[in-house]
Amino acid sequence: MATVLMCRRFPRLSRVAAFSTTAKREAERGSGKSDREEEDNPGTANARAESTATIHLLSPVDYRVLYNPAAYARGRAGSQQHVDRDSSQALGDTVTGTAQTFPAASSQTLPPIRNAPPKSNTLLQQTILATLSKEEEKDRWEVHDSKEDPRMFQKGRPEYSSLSCDSSEPAQPLPAEEGDSILGSVAAGEDSPVVLTDCFRRLSRLPAERRAALAAEPSFDVLCRGAVTAMGLFSTPDLIHLLKACVRLPVPPTHPLLDACEAEFCRRAWDMQLEQLLLVADCWRCLERSVPSYLSILFSFANLHWKDLTLPQFVQLVYIIGEGRRSPADLAQKVESTILKHLEAFTLEELGAICLGLFKSLSGISDHVMRRIADRVSLQMEDMSTYALVNVLKMLRYTRMDHLPLLKELGKVIPERIPTVNIQGIMHITLTYSSLHYFDEGVLAAVATSLPSKVSYCRSKDAAKFLWSFGCLDYEPPNEEEFYSSLIKQIHIKLHEFRKFPEHLLTALLGLAFVKRFPEELIDYALREEFVQKTRGSKYELSKDLFTLGKSVEIECPTYRGSRLPPQLCQEFTEMVLSFAEQEIYVRPEIVEATTLLESMLGGPEYVKNHMILPHTRSSDLEVRLAMDGHPIPFNFNTPVAAKKLKDIGVSLTDELMAQLIKGRTQSPVEVENEGRTPRQERGDEAATPRSDGAIPADTKSQAEPKSGCSPGALPPLPQPREVRLALQVSNRNHYCYGSKRLLGLHCLKRRQLRRLGYVVVELPFWEWFPLLRRTRSEKLSYLHYKVFDPALLPKAG
């Protein structure tokens, strides 16, 4: 239910394109309810609904009701089809209903409720209750249990009951008063292993309130110490029963009883059965206790008895591998072969659990195996829960698998599910599209439509990834002002989280910069010395992102007066990026060929410069200068070392090399994992290039050429009145969305900034230039001549 709207000042926002009057009004509109309070308690559905009910029932003035009768019909029909919590999309789209505004009550227009006709009163109450019900349902959709949700696959086969610990409430609980008699037997000295085990099992069946009080009772402490003393006397089945009881009892992960249990299980593990070992590992997971020594033994045992693993045991093992965040190297090949062996026998939920386990443990998987999994999922996607589907997408993203049948089917299935998928699931779906550089407007529009009503559930990471993904794909949805303003507001609310996770703020701000949005208050915060120091201490390399942001602001926001990056840091990272470019970028075959031919065509190396005009954008440019009459102007008199290297390199254009150029490079698993945490743009080597210095404000004017002793990466001055500067872009597939000619956000930003600095951008697109690399020299020269001496370029420069 919409809340009463209150006016508040929206954070200052700079943008190249000015807001419309309506957009400004929408951006300044805030929520009357404390967003921070609601975000800090996203799972308290009942409290939230009750609070909302109180507001609207006691003060029904100018309230709004979302009315969408069709949603309920879909809910009744669809709830029978999917039982998984994340696949309850058939409950209906609660955010697309028609908003009806009720005018303020008065004696002339609306009689007192007590005098209203019964039908009207009943209808009003039903409408309010129905809306509250939808709010409660939406809250339930948003609750994500990171411990229980990954275990949903265990409900699909009865075999998992002997491999996993059921932490749910017992079917026949004991009365609370029986706890005293149980603990009394311990005080009487009955401490044999059988009696101790029975005490723990019976205590675990007490009501939750009574179990919670046990920790403060001395007799419970006596019971635990007695179990520790008798640890070696327990039979293995009794010891397992004791551990399962601890899952329901208030036994914290660091309790001495669990220390003793772990040591004892490690001692006798080689004498246990695999089924028992897996069950104990599942108990440790339910207790949220880290047991690396025990898991090492389990993995070694499984390796020796691999041929004896049943299908449920294998899936449970992969689940344990994922929850332990460990990837046993000696099991990798066996895991792949077993996946292929049982591929058609796995349930769809088990496939999702396998993918999640591999993803969490950073386990590599071959393209062949991932493609086989994707083949099956693409054929049965409609029958798969959204949670399991998202887990498959995580692994698809990790392996960089551009599986078109799955992505196309996803575009048909997922948009109508989006309204009922929790915010983290939507984030992972969106991030999959941006990571694979795959543009699907239907999916992105569905995400953008649903997100504003869900934005209060966004963590700092979620908000950042949404902004990054939309910016990476250079997509601004139809509701762009509402979409971006809601996310920027959430970033402000979550600003305290960025002290611990500085990478997320940079991710968000870069995503915004790609689409020409620069929230100045947030940028000022990110460029302050205190925050810069936090990024320097991060486990991720964030300096390149800081420099891309800082220099982009200098170029595109000339009126910005906030914090800026220290010049010495700009110098340091400019030198780093240029050094990388000389070794990895300038020497690429397609760039070498273009440089050599341009030098020959124009009259020598002084007419062409292969360098980074904007080092913070991490890609090279071929700069050429023309007089207004079209004649080339020499300017590159200080040939850098990289240019000399180009002359000495002979590149043989083999079939294999051409295939790599045309298809593009696949990222390593390490690069992809980093992409899920820190901003990345390209699949090629440029993605790993540190961003850096090199930008000057767009309105800065200089009348002299930079001298040879100037700092690396310093930008040339704006073009002279009788001079045209061309920035030739030798593009490749990794600059574009998959299978399209839609530029990615980083490259849109670069070309926009080049134009703002007075350059004329000329592209040698890969779909034209790469095929020419195997043609004759005269054909290539003719093509370059056409590009450089296009008469239309001269008026553009003016």
XYZ file of C-alpha atoms in Angstrom, residues 154-616:
463
model
C 16.482 -31.915 -0.085
C 12.687 -32.007 -0.134
C 12.660 -33.620 -3.578
C 13.781 -37.151 -2.627
C 13.150 -39.252 0.531
C 16.821 -40.346 0.487
C 17.910 -36.926 1.751
C 16.263 -37.572 5.136
C 19.208 -39.799 6.082
C 21.786 -37.363 4.692
C 20.538 -34.085 6.141
C 19.488 -32.656 9.471
C 15.897 -31.491 9.788
C 16.049 -28.329 11.899
C 12.286 -27.738 11.793
C 10.090 -27.994 14.850
C 9.271 -31.578 15.968
C 5.887 -32.939 14.989
C 5.103 -33.941 18.609
C 6.793 -31.506 20.989
C 7.058 -32.258 24.685
C 5.310 -29.995 27.183
C 7.492 -27.217 28.587
C 7.222 -28.436 32.181
C 8.927 -31.710 31.261
C 12.222 -29.858 30.867
C 12.617 -29.664 34.654
C 12.306 -33.424 35.109
C 14.800 -34.072 32.288
C 17.383 -31.771 33.822
C 16.593 -33.207 37.248
C 17.707 -36.665 36.104
C 21.075 -35.162 35.183
C 21.447 -33.668 38.644
C 20.752 -37.127 40.100
C 23.964 -38.403 38.518
C 22.513 -40.388 35.622
C 25.287 -39.662 33.128
C 25.743 -42.784 31.031
C 26.085 -42.112 27.258
C 22.670 -43.630 26.577
C 20.994 -41.475 29.236
C 22.850 -38.339 28.137
C 21.834 -38.867 24.525
C 18.211 -39.389 25.543
C 18.299 -36.185 27.610
C 19.555 -34.136 24.670
C 16.993 -35.656 22.297
C 14.102 -34.988 24.683
C 15.249 -31.450 25.431
C 15.356 -30.729 21.698
C 11.624 -31.534 21.546
C 10.648 -28.847 24.064
C 8.850 -25.719 22.816
C 11.145 -23.070 21.346
C 10.611 -20.660 24.269
C 11.622 -23.309 26.798
C 14.677 -24.329 24.762
C 15.816 -20.713 24.596
C 15.824 -20.531 28.402
C 18.030 -23.601 28.841
C 21.294 -21.753 28.297
C 20.855 -19.822 31.560
C 20.187 -22.946 33.675
C 23.145 -24.458 35.581
C 21.754 -27.975 35.170
C 21.985 -27.656 31.368
C 25.624 -26.673 31.751
C 26.132 -29.774 33.910
C 24.552 -31.871 31.158
C 26.923 -30.453 28.543
C 29.994 -31.019 30.736
C 28.882 -34.569 31.365
C 28.610 -35.178 27.609
C 32.112 -33.777 27.063
C 33.524 -36.075 29.763
C 31.843 -39.154 28.281
C 32.554 -38.188 24.640
C 34.706 -41.205 23.829
C 32.097 -43.598 25.229
C 29.294 -42.630 22.858
C 28.493 -44.975 20.007
C 28.643 -43.290 16.602
C 24.823 -43.347 16.145
C 24.354 -41.862 19.640
C 26.958 -39.186 18.970
C 25.142 -38.255 15.754
C 21.825 -38.060 17.637
C 23.480 -35.768 20.198
C 24.783 -33.486 17.433
C 21.377 -33.376 15.733
C 19.812 -32.392 19.060
C 22.332 -29.564 19.391
C 20.966 -28.085 16.147
C 17.615 -27.382 17.824
C 19.060 -26.537 21.244
C 20.644 -23.197 22.140
C 24.193 -24.449 21.562
C 26.310 -21.695 19.957
C 28.894 -22.624 17.298
C 31.827 -22.009 19.683
C 30.455 -24.057 22.598
C 32.974 -26.468 24.266
C 30.559 -29.339 23.669
C 30.826 -28.795 19.912
C 34.620 -28.560 20.184
C 34.630 -32.006 21.770
C 32.165 -33.371 19.197
C 34.245 -32.137 16.274
C 37.435 -33.650 17.664
C 35.686 -36.976 18.247
C 34.126 -37.096 14.768
C 37.499 -36.330 13.186
C 39.055 -39.167 15.225
C 36.546 -41.809 14.166
C 35.630 -40.475 10.673
C 37.496 -43.186 8.760
C 35.424 -45.826 10.560
C 32.103 -44.181 9.652
C 29.933 -44.670 6.589
C 29.710 -42.003 3.880
C 26.039 -41.474 4.697
C 26.960 -40.717 8.313
C 29.793 -38.396 7.294
C 27.471 -36.385 5.058
C 24.818 -36.167 7.774
C 27.357 -34.870 10.305
C 28.632 -32.317 7.779
C 25.052 -31.133 7.284
C 24.669 -30.734 11.055
C 27.759 -28.563 11.173
C 26.249 -26.408 8.451
C 22.998 -26.052 10.399
C 25.017 -25.083 13.469
C 26.923 -22.535 11.319
C 30.213 -23.891 12.605
C 33.343 -23.881 10.433
C 34.972 -27.330 10.437
C 37.780 -27.323 7.816
C 39.574 -30.362 9.315
C 36.421 -32.469 9.264
C 35.604 -31.429 5.701
C 39.099 -32.354 4.535
C 38.564 -35.862 5.895
C 35.114 -36.053 4.303
C 36.469 -35.035 0.886
C 39.345 -37.522 1.102
C 36.928 -40.282 2.112
C 34.590 -39.414 -0.764
C 37.511 -39.419 -3.190
C 38.419 -42.992 -2.186
C 34.808 -44.215 -2.365
C 33.663 -42.169 -5.345
C 32.272 -45.095 -7.291
C 29.959 -45.919 -4.378
C 28.271 -42.514 -4.316
C 24.551 -42.552 -5.041
C 22.933 -39.624 -6.858
C 21.549 -38.025 -3.636
C 24.899 -38.501 -1.891
C 26.672 -36.752 -4.766
C 24.308 -33.774 -4.734
C 24.575 -33.512 -0.949
C 28.381 -33.617 -1.231
C 28.428 -30.788 -3.779
C 26.117 -28.805 -1.492
C 28.543 -29.321 1.415
C 31.477 -28.313 -0.805
C 29.687 -25.067 -1.652
C 28.651 -24.235 1.915
C 32.210 -24.887 3.079
C 33.518 -22.503 0.382
C 36.177 -25.059 -0.467
C 36.967 -26.656 -3.814
C 38.948 -29.920 -3.490
C 41.226 -29.948 -6.553
C 41.410 -33.744 -6.707
C 37.612 -33.996 -7.019
C 37.106 -31.538 -9.898
C 37.339 -34.058 -12.718
C 35.218 -36.605 -10.849
C 32.530 -34.020 -10.175
C 32.282 -33.176 -13.869
C 32.067 -36.800 -14.981
C 29.396 -37.529 -12.354
C 27.325 -34.531 -13.464
C 27.351 -35.862 -17.027
C 26.553 -39.374 -15.813
C 23.396 -38.314 -13.918
C 22.467 -35.219 -15.939
C 19.073 -36.461 -17.091
C 18.254 -38.013 -13.714
C 18.766 -34.877 -11.629
C 15.692 -32.934 -10.656
C 15.749 -29.296 -11.732
C 16.181 -28.258 -8.079
C 19.175 -30.571 -7.769
C 20.734 -28.999 -10.854
C 20.288 -25.614 -9.199
C 21.893 -26.905 -5.989
C 24.857 -28.301 -7.926
C 25.420 -25.003 -9.723
C 25.199 -23.074 -6.450
C 27.695 -25.418 -4.801
C 30.157 -25.013 -7.651
C 29.663 -21.240 -7.663
C 30.159 -20.800 -3.910
C 33.291 -22.949 -3.875
C 34.756 -21.180 -6.951
C 35.007 -24.527 -8.680
C 35.976 -24.393 -12.308
C 33.820 -26.311 -14.732
C 34.432 -27.035 -18.390
C 32.455 -25.295 -21.120
C 31.192 -28.685 -22.264
C 29.630 -29.571 -18.898
C 28.150 -26.105 -18.402
C 26.688 -26.184 -21.880
C 25.062 -29.558 -21.202
C 23.492 -28.209 -18.009
C 22.284 -25.115 -19.840
C 20.869 -27.286 -22.645
C 18.652 -29.140 -20.210
C 17.585 -26.040 -18.281
C 16.634 -24.189 -21.465
C 14.227 -27.011 -22.374
C 12.508 -27.187 -18.953
C 12.823 -23.663 -17.620
C 9.100 -23.122 -17.076
C 9.052 -26.028 -14.606
C 12.050 -24.772 -12.634
C 11.783 -22.693 -9.486
C 13.195 -19.203 -9.799
C 15.653 -19.863 -6.963
C 17.171 -22.865 -8.749
C 17.188 -20.977 -12.047
C 19.086 -18.064 -10.494
C 21.705 -20.516 -9.213
C 22.227 -21.816 -12.739
C 22.601 -18.227 -13.942
C 25.292 -17.609 -11.322
C 27.349 -20.467 -12.733
C 26.615 -19.370 -16.296
C 28.026 -15.979 -15.359
C 31.030 -17.539 -13.649
C 31.959 -19.652 -16.666
C 31.246 -16.851 -19.166
C 28.918 -19.142 -21.078
C 27.019 -17.326 -23.837
C 24.305 -19.955 -24.152
C 21.824 -18.338 -26.524
C 18.966 -20.889 -26.214
C 18.935 -20.440 -22.433
C 19.163 -16.646 -22.626
C 16.379 -16.454 -25.183
C 14.135 -18.751 -23.167
C 14.953 -16.744 -20.053
C 13.716 -13.646 -21.853
C 10.347 -15.365 -22.341
C 9.972 -16.859 -18.862
C 11.494 -14.433 -16.393
C 9.774 -11.051 -17.030
C 6.411 -12.163 -15.659
C 8.137 -13.703 -12.628
C 10.089 -10.559 -11.748
C 7.388 -8.946 -9.538
C 7.433 -11.918 -7.151
C 11.168 -12.651 -7.130
C 13.028 -11.312 -4.109
C 15.410 -8.434 -4.637
C 18.577 -10.513 -4.424
C 17.286 -12.894 -7.065
C 16.437 -9.995 -9.371
C 19.915 -8.579 -8.802
C 21.583 -11.834 -9.847
C 19.378 -12.088 -12.932
C 20.257 -8.529 -13.946
C 23.947 -9.040 -13.213
C 23.975 -12.123 -15.436
C 22.844 -10.043 -18.397
C 25.436 -7.336 -17.812
C 28.260 -9.806 -17.112
C 27.555 -11.640 -20.350
C 27.003 -8.307 -22.146
C 23.646 -9.653 -23.312
C 20.947 -7.046 -23.868
C 17.287 -8.015 -23.473
C 15.057 -4.980 -23.186
C 12.032 -7.005 -22.062
C 13.845 -8.351 -19.005
C 15.473 -5.036 -18.116
C 12.186 -3.155 -18.474
C 10.455 -5.676 -16.181
C 13.215 -5.216 -13.602
C 12.988 -1.424 -13.831
C 9.205 -1.483 -13.455
C 9.240 -3.629 -10.316
C 12.316 -2.250 -8.602
C 11.065 1.113 -7.208
C 8.451 -0.646 -5.067
C 11.074 -3.099 -3.814
C 14.000 -0.729 -3.438
C 13.769 -0.555 0.372
C 14.854 -4.208 0.462
C 18.076 -3.481 -1.443
C 21.356 -3.939 0.362
C 24.149 -1.600 -0.688
C 25.460 -4.393 -2.917
C 22.106 -4.915 -4.617
C 21.593 -1.229 -5.386
C 25.144 -0.970 -6.714
C 24.800 -3.986 -8.995
C 21.526 -2.720 -10.438
C 23.104 0.626 -11.296
C 26.189 -1.080 -12.685
C 24.211 -3.514 -14.826
C 21.942 -0.899 -16.390
C 24.909 1.402 -16.962
C 27.060 -1.372 -18.406
C 24.370 -2.175 -20.971
C 23.723 1.559 -21.517
C 20.021 1.131 -20.899
C 17.734 3.787 -19.469
C 14.246 2.332 -18.944
C 10.931 4.091 -19.672
C 10.594 4.933 -15.962
C 14.203 6.084 -15.798
C 13.688 9.020 -13.429
C 11.735 6.949 -10.909
C 14.162 4.039 -11.321
C 17.342 6.045 -10.831
C 16.030 8.398 -8.162
C 14.824 5.476 -6.015
C 18.187 3.722 -6.253
C 20.187 6.895 -5.570
C 18.015 7.538 -2.535
C 18.685 4.001 -1.326
C 22.425 4.531 -1.800
C 22.153 7.549 0.514
C 20.260 5.472 3.085
C 22.870 2.712 2.921
C 25.850 5.047 2.939
C 27.047 3.627 6.266
C 27.497 0.178 4.670
C 30.056 1.529 2.204
C 32.538 2.082 5.012
C 32.850 -1.697 5.141
C 32.260 -2.351 1.440
C 33.768 0.628 -0.444
C 33.796 -1.327 -3.708
C 30.007 -1.195 -3.900
C 29.866 2.601 -3.858
C 32.361 2.815 -6.720
C 30.384 0.182 -8.615
C 27.222 2.263 -8.240
C 28.815 5.588 -9.189
C 30.510 4.167 -12.275
C 27.222 2.623 -13.415
C 25.626 6.047 -13.056
C 28.503 7.768 -14.874
C 28.039 5.492 -17.878
C 24.544 6.919 -18.345
C 25.569 10.535 -17.663
C 24.362 10.756 -14.068
C 26.620 12.296 -11.440
C 25.132 12.593 -7.902
C 27.536 15.178 -6.558
C 27.088 14.501 -2.829
C 27.917 10.833 -3.284
C 30.846 11.635 -5.591
C 32.208 14.093 -3.046
C 32.008 11.364 -0.395
C 33.741 8.809 -2.645
C 36.621 11.143 -3.520
C 37.346 12.275 0.032
C 40.717 11.295 1.453
C 39.092 9.145 4.145
C 37.170 7.051 1.622
C 40.129 6.841 -0.767
C 42.185 5.378 2.072
C 39.478 2.757 2.677
C 39.684 1.713 -0.964
C 43.468 1.449 -0.719
C 43.033 -0.973 2.174
C 40.443 -3.109 0.392
C 41.194 -6.658 -0.704
C 40.076 -5.603 -4.184
C 41.965 -3.353 -6.564
C 39.814 -0.227 -6.568
C 42.226 2.496 -7.645
C 41.367 2.118 -11.317
C 37.687 2.648 -10.552
C 38.423 5.729 -8.480
C 40.374 7.233 -11.362
C 37.733 6.491 -13.957
C 35.189 8.177 -11.704
C 37.390 11.127 -10.760
C 38.482 11.981 -14.291
C 34.997 11.488 -15.701
C 33.682 14.025 -13.231
C 36.392 16.493 -14.264
C 35.405 16.235 -17.908
C 31.628 16.038 -17.642
C 30.892 18.138 -14.565
C 32.817 21.413 -14.976
C 30.757 23.047 -12.212
C 31.560 20.329 -9.652
C 33.247 21.815 -6.566
C 33.570 18.776 -4.338
C 36.516 16.576 -3.405
C 39.039 15.547 -6.057
C 41.754 12.940 -6.304
C 45.290 13.947 -5.237
C 47.545 14.752 -8.241
C 50.254 12.346 -7.064
C 47.836 9.426 -7.204
C 46.749 10.473 -10.680
C 50.391 10.507 -11.780
C 51.120 7.134 -10.227
C 48.259 5.298 -11.872
C 48.613 7.059 -15.193
C 52.124 5.659 -15.460
C 50.847 2.233 -14.492
C 48.117 2.160 -17.113
C 50.411 3.432 -19.865
C 52.998 0.800 -19.016
C 50.348 -1.882 -19.272
C 49.109 -0.503 -22.579
C 52.591 -0.637 -24.134
C 52.848 -4.323 -23.294
C 49.286 -5.519 -23.883
C 47.168 -3.102 -25.921
C 49.274 -1.174 -28.436
C 50.733 -4.427 -29.808
C 47.442 -6.103 -30.711
C 47.452 -7.225 -34.353
C 44.441 -5.195 -35.442
C 45.935 -2.027 -33.901
C 49.459 -2.693 -35.212
C 48.139 -3.111 -38.746
C 46.052 0.061 -38.621
C 48.948 2.097 -37.199
C 51.462 0.888 -39.787
C 49.143 1.491 -42.720
C 48.150 4.968 -41.489
C 51.818 5.943 -41.162
C 52.426 4.777 -44.713
C 49.338 6.522 -46.058
C 49.810 9.853 -44.270
C 53.564 10.228 -44.708
C 55.296 8.818 -41.643
C 55.021 8.111 -37.874
C 54.843 11.836 -37.083
C 51.307 11.922 -38.536
C 49.862 9.184 -36.295
C 50.000 8.594 -32.568
C 48.922 5.305 -31.030
C 48.193 6.176 -27.405
C 45.513 6.594 -24.774
C 43.954 10.011 -25.108
C 41.883 9.196 -22.019
C 43.882 6.715 -19.943
C 41.072 6.339 -17.404
